[in-house]
CSV table of C-alpha atoms in Angstrom, one decimal:
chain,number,residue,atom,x,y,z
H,1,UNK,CA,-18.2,-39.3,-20.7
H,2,UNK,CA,-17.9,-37.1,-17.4
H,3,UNK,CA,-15.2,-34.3,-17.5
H,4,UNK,CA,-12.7,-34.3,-14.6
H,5,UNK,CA,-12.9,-30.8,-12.7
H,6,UNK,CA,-9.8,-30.1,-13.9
H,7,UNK,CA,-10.2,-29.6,-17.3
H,8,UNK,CA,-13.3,-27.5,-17.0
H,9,UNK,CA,-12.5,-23.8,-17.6
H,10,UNK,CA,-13.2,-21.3,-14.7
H,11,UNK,CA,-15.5,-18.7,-15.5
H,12,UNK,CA,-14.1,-15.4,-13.7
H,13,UNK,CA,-15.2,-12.2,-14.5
H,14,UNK,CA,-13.8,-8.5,-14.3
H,15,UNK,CA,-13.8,-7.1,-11.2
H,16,UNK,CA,-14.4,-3.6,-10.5
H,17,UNK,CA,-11.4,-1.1,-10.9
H,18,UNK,CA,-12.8,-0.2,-7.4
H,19,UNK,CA,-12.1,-3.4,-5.9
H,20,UNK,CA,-9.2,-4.3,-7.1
H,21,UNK,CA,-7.8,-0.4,-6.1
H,22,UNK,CA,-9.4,-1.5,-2.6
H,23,UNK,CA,-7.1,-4.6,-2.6
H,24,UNK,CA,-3.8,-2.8,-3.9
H,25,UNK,CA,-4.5,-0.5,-0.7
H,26,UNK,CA,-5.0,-3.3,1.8
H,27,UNK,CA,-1.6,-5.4,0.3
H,28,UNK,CA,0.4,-2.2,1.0
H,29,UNK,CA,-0.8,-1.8,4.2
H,30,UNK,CA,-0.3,-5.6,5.2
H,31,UNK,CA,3.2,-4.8,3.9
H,32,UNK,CA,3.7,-1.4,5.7
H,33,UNK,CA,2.7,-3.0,9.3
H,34,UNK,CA,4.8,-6.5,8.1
H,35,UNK,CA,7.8,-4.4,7.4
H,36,UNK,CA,7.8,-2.2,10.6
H,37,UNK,CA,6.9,-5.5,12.7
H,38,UNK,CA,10.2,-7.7,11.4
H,39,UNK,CA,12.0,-4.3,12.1
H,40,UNK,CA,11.5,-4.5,15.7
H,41,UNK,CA,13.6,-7.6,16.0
H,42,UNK,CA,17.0,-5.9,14.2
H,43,UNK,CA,19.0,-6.0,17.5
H,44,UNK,CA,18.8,-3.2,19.7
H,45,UNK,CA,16.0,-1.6,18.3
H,46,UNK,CA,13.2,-2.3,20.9
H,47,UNK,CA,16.0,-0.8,23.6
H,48,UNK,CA,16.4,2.2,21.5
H,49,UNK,CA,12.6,3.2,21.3
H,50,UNK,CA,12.6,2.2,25.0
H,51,UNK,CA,15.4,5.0,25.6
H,52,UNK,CA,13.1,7.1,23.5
H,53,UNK,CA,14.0,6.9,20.0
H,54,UNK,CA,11.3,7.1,17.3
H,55,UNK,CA,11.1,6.4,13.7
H,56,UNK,CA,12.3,9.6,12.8
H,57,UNK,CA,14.6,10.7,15.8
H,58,UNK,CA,13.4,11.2,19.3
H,59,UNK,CA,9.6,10.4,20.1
H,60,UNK,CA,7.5,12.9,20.6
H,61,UNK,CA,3.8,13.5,20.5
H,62,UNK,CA,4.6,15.5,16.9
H,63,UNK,CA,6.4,13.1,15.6
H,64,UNK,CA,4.4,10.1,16.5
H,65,UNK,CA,1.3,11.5,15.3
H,66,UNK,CA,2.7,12.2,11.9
H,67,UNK,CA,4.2,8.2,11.7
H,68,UNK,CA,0.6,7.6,13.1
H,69,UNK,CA,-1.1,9.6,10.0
H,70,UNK,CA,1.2,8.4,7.4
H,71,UNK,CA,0.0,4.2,7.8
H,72,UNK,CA,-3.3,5.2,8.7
H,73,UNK,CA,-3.8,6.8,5.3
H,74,UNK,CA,-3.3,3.5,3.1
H,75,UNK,CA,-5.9,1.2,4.9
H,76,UNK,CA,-8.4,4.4,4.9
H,77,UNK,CA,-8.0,4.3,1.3
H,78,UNK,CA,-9.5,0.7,1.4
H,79,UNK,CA,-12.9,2.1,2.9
H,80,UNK,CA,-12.2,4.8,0.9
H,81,UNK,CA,-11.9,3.4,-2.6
H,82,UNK,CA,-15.1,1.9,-2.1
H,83,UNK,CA,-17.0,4.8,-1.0
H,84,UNK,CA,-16.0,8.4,-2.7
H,85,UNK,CA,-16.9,9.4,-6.4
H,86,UNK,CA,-14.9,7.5,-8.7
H,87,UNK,CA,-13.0,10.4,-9.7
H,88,UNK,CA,-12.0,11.7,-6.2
H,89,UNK,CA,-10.8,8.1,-5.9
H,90,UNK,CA,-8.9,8.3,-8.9
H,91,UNK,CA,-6.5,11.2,-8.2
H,92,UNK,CA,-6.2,10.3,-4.5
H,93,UNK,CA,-5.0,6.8,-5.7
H,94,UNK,CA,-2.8,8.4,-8.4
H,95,UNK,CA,-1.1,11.1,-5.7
H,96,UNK,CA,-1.6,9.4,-2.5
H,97,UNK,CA,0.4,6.3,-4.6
H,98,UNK,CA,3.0,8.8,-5.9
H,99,UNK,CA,4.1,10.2,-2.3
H,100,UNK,CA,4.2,7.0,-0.6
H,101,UNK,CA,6.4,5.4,-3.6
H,102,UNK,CA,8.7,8.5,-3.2
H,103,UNK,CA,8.7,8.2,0.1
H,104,UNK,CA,9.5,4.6,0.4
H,105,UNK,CA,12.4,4.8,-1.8
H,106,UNK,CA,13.6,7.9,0.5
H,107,UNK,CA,14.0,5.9,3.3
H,108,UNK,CA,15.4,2.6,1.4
H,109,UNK,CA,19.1,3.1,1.2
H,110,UNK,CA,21.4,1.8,3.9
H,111,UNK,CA,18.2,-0.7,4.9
H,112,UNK,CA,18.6,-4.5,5.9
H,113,UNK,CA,17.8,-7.0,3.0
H,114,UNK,CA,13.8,-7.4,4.4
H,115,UNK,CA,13.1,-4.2,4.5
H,116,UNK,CA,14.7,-3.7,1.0
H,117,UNK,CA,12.2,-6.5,-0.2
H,118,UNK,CA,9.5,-5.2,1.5
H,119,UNK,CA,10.1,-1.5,-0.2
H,120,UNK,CA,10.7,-2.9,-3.1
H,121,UNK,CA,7.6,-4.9,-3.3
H,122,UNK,CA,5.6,-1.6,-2.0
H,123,UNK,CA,6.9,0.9,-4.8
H,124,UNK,CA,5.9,-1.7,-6.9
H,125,UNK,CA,2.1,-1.6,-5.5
H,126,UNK,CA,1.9,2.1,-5.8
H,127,UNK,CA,3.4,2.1,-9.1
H,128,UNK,CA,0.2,-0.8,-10.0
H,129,UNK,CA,-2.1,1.5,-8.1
H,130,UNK,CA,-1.1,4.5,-10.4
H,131,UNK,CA,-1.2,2.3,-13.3
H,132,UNK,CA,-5.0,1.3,-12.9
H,133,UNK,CA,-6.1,4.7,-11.4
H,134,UNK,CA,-4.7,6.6,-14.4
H,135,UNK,CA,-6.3,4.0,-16.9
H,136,UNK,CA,-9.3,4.0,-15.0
H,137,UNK,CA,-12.5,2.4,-17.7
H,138,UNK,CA,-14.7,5.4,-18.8
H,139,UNK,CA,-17.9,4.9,-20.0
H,140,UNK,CA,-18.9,5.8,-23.3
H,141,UNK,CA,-21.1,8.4,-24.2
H,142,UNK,CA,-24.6,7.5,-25.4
């Protein structure tokens, strides 16, 4: 008798803490640029930056180069992840994870409901990110 592919178990390994750091950092940066994207169409917000307001007050080159430099840093730590000793990975995850979650929540009160979701849903991702950098697999000694 022929099993239906259904009831066949799926065989699925552990991925690498690595990789699944790497895709914690690429979620939060989908959110990030999601988040700032459904922002632009709260009414009167593309006039404003037109008239020269800017995330944090008025635009200037200061202040959009340090917006610029704070969502750069979560899809650098995709590449990132992947690339630097494991434990230079593990405390930039764990601090890196820790400011942005901080910061995040700074900026949350007196926010419309989808950016509340979309805060909410990236503390959330740093606080996972923490989680798996600080239990990070060791290897045993021989």
């Amino acid at each position: 008798m022929q099993q239906s592919p259904t009831s066949l178990s799926l065989l699925d390994g552990p991925l690498p803490t690595r990789l699944k750091l790497a895709a914690c950092w690429a979620s939060l940066t989908f959110c990030y640029l999601y988040g700032d994207y459904f922002g632009l169409y709260k009414p009167g917000k593309l006039q404003r930056m037109l008239d020269g307001a800017g995330p944090m007050g008025p635009a200037s080159e200061a202040s959009l180069l340090f917006v610029a430099l704070l969502l750069v840093v979560p899809g650098l730590m995709v590449f990132l992840t992947l690339t630097l000793p494991a434990w230079l990975v593990r405390w930039l995850s764990i601090g890196l994870a820790l400011f942005y979650a901080a910061f995040v929540a700074i900026t949350m009160p007196g926010a419309w409901w989808f950016y509340l979701a979309y805060s909410s849903i990236e503390i959330v991702l740093c606080l996972v990110i923490m989680r798996m950098a600080w239990v990070w697999p060791r290897a045993r000694p021989a």
